[in-house]
Amino acid sequence: MKVYEAVANAFIKEGVTTVFGLMGDGNMSWAAVMTAKPGMRMIDVRDEGAGLAMAEGWARATGKVGVAHVTHGPGITRMATSLVAATKARVPVVVLTSRTHFNNEWQNQSLNQDRFVTSTGAGYIEVMTPAFAEDAVRQAFYQARTQKRPVVLAYPMNVQNTNIDSDGDSYVPSTALFAGQQ
């Protein structure tokens, strides 16, 4: 299976049922898989910051981790104010995005996303190898819950389209790390 498929399965195993976002080239494969999942609500937005704000409101209302998705580069920059607001409000949200292919800094969507995101106070996890893809989802949800802040989870384009040795069923959600604490 492709990394983006394994990542979508991991989001489902994390209990995700509602996602807010704006599709672009960096997140469209993941979004297509998520849309096909039974019972999944994909709420399309017109602005990336609004998508994150909606995920934040949903998290506050439900007590669960909110989920948003945007494309890389400008999709991330358009979330800046919402990232700061959700961080200051201490609301757990996971944002799925991409990143420009490695060693392609001249591509027009290239951005040092790590520095940009962490400057807002949000967390940032980037997946450098397919083998880390599912663990990264677990880490993002765990950090969002324990640190009570947004965590941006980035899958570079050249990683998300590679094959991964996963059946999707063996994924252990982050809630297992809280055994006996909830």
Coordinates of C-alpha atoms in Angstrom, one line a residue:
M1 CA 0.0 0.0 0.0
K2 CA 1.1 3.6 -0.5
V3 CA 2.2 5.7 2.4
Y4 CA -0.8 8.1 2.0
E5 CA -3.2 5.0 2.3
A6 CA -1.4 3.8 5.4
V7 CA -1.6 7.3 6.9
A8 CA -5.3 7.5 6.1
N9 CA -5.9 4.2 7.8
A10 CA -4.0 5.4 10.9
F11 CA -6.2 8.5 11.1
I12 CA -9.2 6.2 11.1
K13 CA -7.7 4.0 13.8
E14 CA -7.1 7.2 15.8
G15 CA -10.9 7.7 15.8
V16 CA -11.1 10.5 13.3
T17 CA -14.6 10.9 11.9
T18 CA -14.6 14.6 10.8
V19 CA -11.9 16.5 8.9
F20 CA -11.8 20.2 7.9
G21 CA -9.7 21.4 5.0
L22 CA -8.8 22.7 1.6
M23 CA -7.4 20.3 -0.9
G24 CA -4.3 20.9 -2.9
D25 CA -1.6 18.9 -4.7
G26 CA 0.1 17.9 -1.5
N27 CA -2.9 16.4 0.3
M28 CA -5.2 15.3 -2.4
S29 CA -4.2 11.6 -2.4
W30 CA -4.8 11.3 1.4
A31 CA -8.0 13.3 1.1
A32 CA -9.3 11.0 -1.6
V33 CA -8.7 7.9 0.6
M34 CA -10.3 9.6 3.6
T35 CA -13.4 10.7 1.6
A36 CA -14.0 7.0 0.7
K37 CA -14.0 5.8 4.3
P38 CA -17.5 4.9 5.6
G39 CA -18.9 7.5 8.0
M40 CA -16.1 10.0 7.3
R41 CA -17.2 13.7 7.1
M42 CA -14.8 15.8 5.0
I43 CA -15.8 19.4 5.4
D44 CA -14.4 21.5 2.6
V45 CA -13.4 25.1 3.4
R46 CA -12.5 28.2 1.4
D47 CA -9.5 29.2 3.5
E48 CA -6.9 27.2 5.3
G49 CA -7.0 29.3 8.4
A50 CA -10.7 28.8 8.6
G51 CA -10.3 25.1 8.3
L52 CA -8.0 25.0 11.3
A53 CA -10.3 27.3 13.2
M54 CA -13.2 25.0 12.5
A55 CA -11.1 22.0 13.6
E56 CA -10.3 23.9 16.8
G57 CA -14.0 24.6 17.5
W58 CA -14.9 21.0 16.8
A59 CA -12.2 19.9 19.2
R60 CA -13.5 22.2 21.9
A61 CA -17.1 21.1 21.4
T62 CA -16.3 17.3 21.3
G63 CA -13.3 17.0 23.6
K64 CA -11.5 15.0 20.9
V65 CA -8.5 15.9 18.8
G66 CA -9.5 18.2 15.9
V67 CA -8.2 17.4 12.4
A68 CA -7.5 19.7 9.5
H69 CA -5.6 19.3 6.2
V70 CA -3.9 21.7 3.8
T71 CA -1.4 21.6 1.1
H72 CA 2.2 22.5 1.7
G73 CA 3.9 25.9 1.4
P74 CA 1.2 28.6 1.0
G75 CA -1.4 26.3 2.5
I76 CA 0.7 26.3 5.7
T77 CA 1.3 30.1 5.7
R78 CA -2.4 30.9 5.3
M79 CA -2.9 29.0 8.7
A80 CA -0.5 31.2 10.7
T81 CA -3.1 33.2 12.7
S82 CA -5.2 30.1 13.4
L83 CA -2.1 28.1 14.5
V84 CA -1.2 30.9 17.0
A85 CA -4.7 31.1 18.3
A86 CA -5.1 27.3 18.7
T87 CA -1.7 27.1 20.4
K88 CA -2.5 29.9 22.9
A89 CA -5.9 28.3 23.6
R90 CA -4.2 25.0 24.2
V91 CA -6.5 23.0 21.8
P92 CA -5.3 19.7 20.5
V93 CA -5.5 19.6 16.7
V94 CA -3.6 17.6 14.1
V95 CA -3.0 19.2 10.7
L96 CA -2.0 16.9 7.8
T97 CA 0.1 18.5 5.1
S98 CA 2.8 17.7 2.6
R99 CA 6.2 19.2 1.9
T100 CA 8.0 19.9 -1.3
H101 CA 10.2 17.1 -2.6
F102 CA 13.6 16.9 -0.9
N103 CA 16.3 18.9 -2.6
N104 CA 13.8 20.9 -4.6
E105 CA 14.0 24.3 -2.8
W106 CA 13.4 26.2 -6.0
Q107 CA 9.8 24.8 -6.4
N108 CA 7.3 27.7 -5.8
Q109 CA 5.7 26.0 -2.8
S110 CA 9.0 25.3 -1.1
L111 CA 9.1 26.7 2.5
N112 CA 11.0 25.9 5.7
Q113 CA 7.8 24.7 7.2
D114 CA 9.4 23.4 10.4
R115 CA 10.7 26.9 11.3
F116 CA 7.5 28.6 10.2
V117 CA 5.2 26.3 12.2
T118 CA 7.3 26.1 15.4
S119 CA 7.5 29.9 15.4
T120 CA 3.7 29.9 16.0
G121 CA 4.2 27.6 19.0
A122 CA 2.7 24.6 17.3
G123 CA 4.4 21.2 17.0
Y124 CA 5.9 19.9 13.8
I125 CA 6.6 16.3 12.7
E126 CA 8.1 15.6 9.3
V127 CA 8.2 12.1 7.8
M128 CA 11.5 11.5 6.2
T129 CA 11.1 7.8 5.4
P130 CA 8.1 5.6 4.6
A131 CA 8.9 3.3 7.6
F132 CA 8.1 6.3 10.0
A133 CA 4.8 7.1 8.4
E134 CA 2.4 5.4 10.8
D135 CA 4.5 6.1 13.9
A136 CA 4.4 9.8 13.0
V137 CA 0.6 9.7 13.1
R138 CA 0.7 8.1 16.6
Q139 CA 3.2 10.7 17.7
A140 CA 1.2 13.6 16.3
F141 CA -2.0 12.6 18.1
Y142 CA -0.1 11.8 21.3
Q143 CA 1.6 15.2 21.3
A144 CA -1.6 17.0 20.5
R145 CA -3.3 15.4 23.4
T146 CA -0.5 15.6 26.0
Q147 CA 0.9 19.0 25.0
K148 CA -2.6 20.5 24.2
R149 CA -1.6 22.3 21.1
P150 CA -1.8 21.9 17.3
V151 CA 0.7 19.5 15.7
V152 CA 1.4 19.8 12.0
L153 CA 2.2 16.4 10.4
A154 CA 4.1 16.7 7.1
Y155 CA 4.6 14.0 4.5
P156 CA 6.9 15.1 1.7
M157 CA 5.5 14.4 -1.8
N158 CA 8.2 11.9 -2.6
V159 CA 7.6 9.9 0.6
Q160 CA 3.8 9.8 0.5
N161 CA 3.7 8.2 -2.9
T162 CA 6.0 5.3 -2.1
N163 CA 5.0 1.8 -1.0
I164 CA 5.1 0.8 2.6
D165 CA 5.0 -2.6 4.2
S166 CA 1.8 -2.3 6.1
D167 CA -1.6 -3.9 6.1
G168 CA -3.2 -1.0 7.9
D169 CA -4.8 -3.3 10.4
S170 CA -1.9 -3.6 12.8
Y171 CA -1.7 0.1 13.6
V172 CA -2.0 0.8 17.4
P173 CA -3.6 4.2 18.1
S174 CA -2.1 6.7 20.4
T175 CA -4.8 6.1 23.0
A176 CA -3.1 2.8 23.8
L177 CA -0.3 4.9 25.3
F178 CA -2.8 6.2 27.8
A179 CA -3.9 2.8 29.0
G180 CA -5.6 3.2 32.4
Q181 CA -5.3 7.0 32.3
Q182 CA -8.5 8.0 30.6

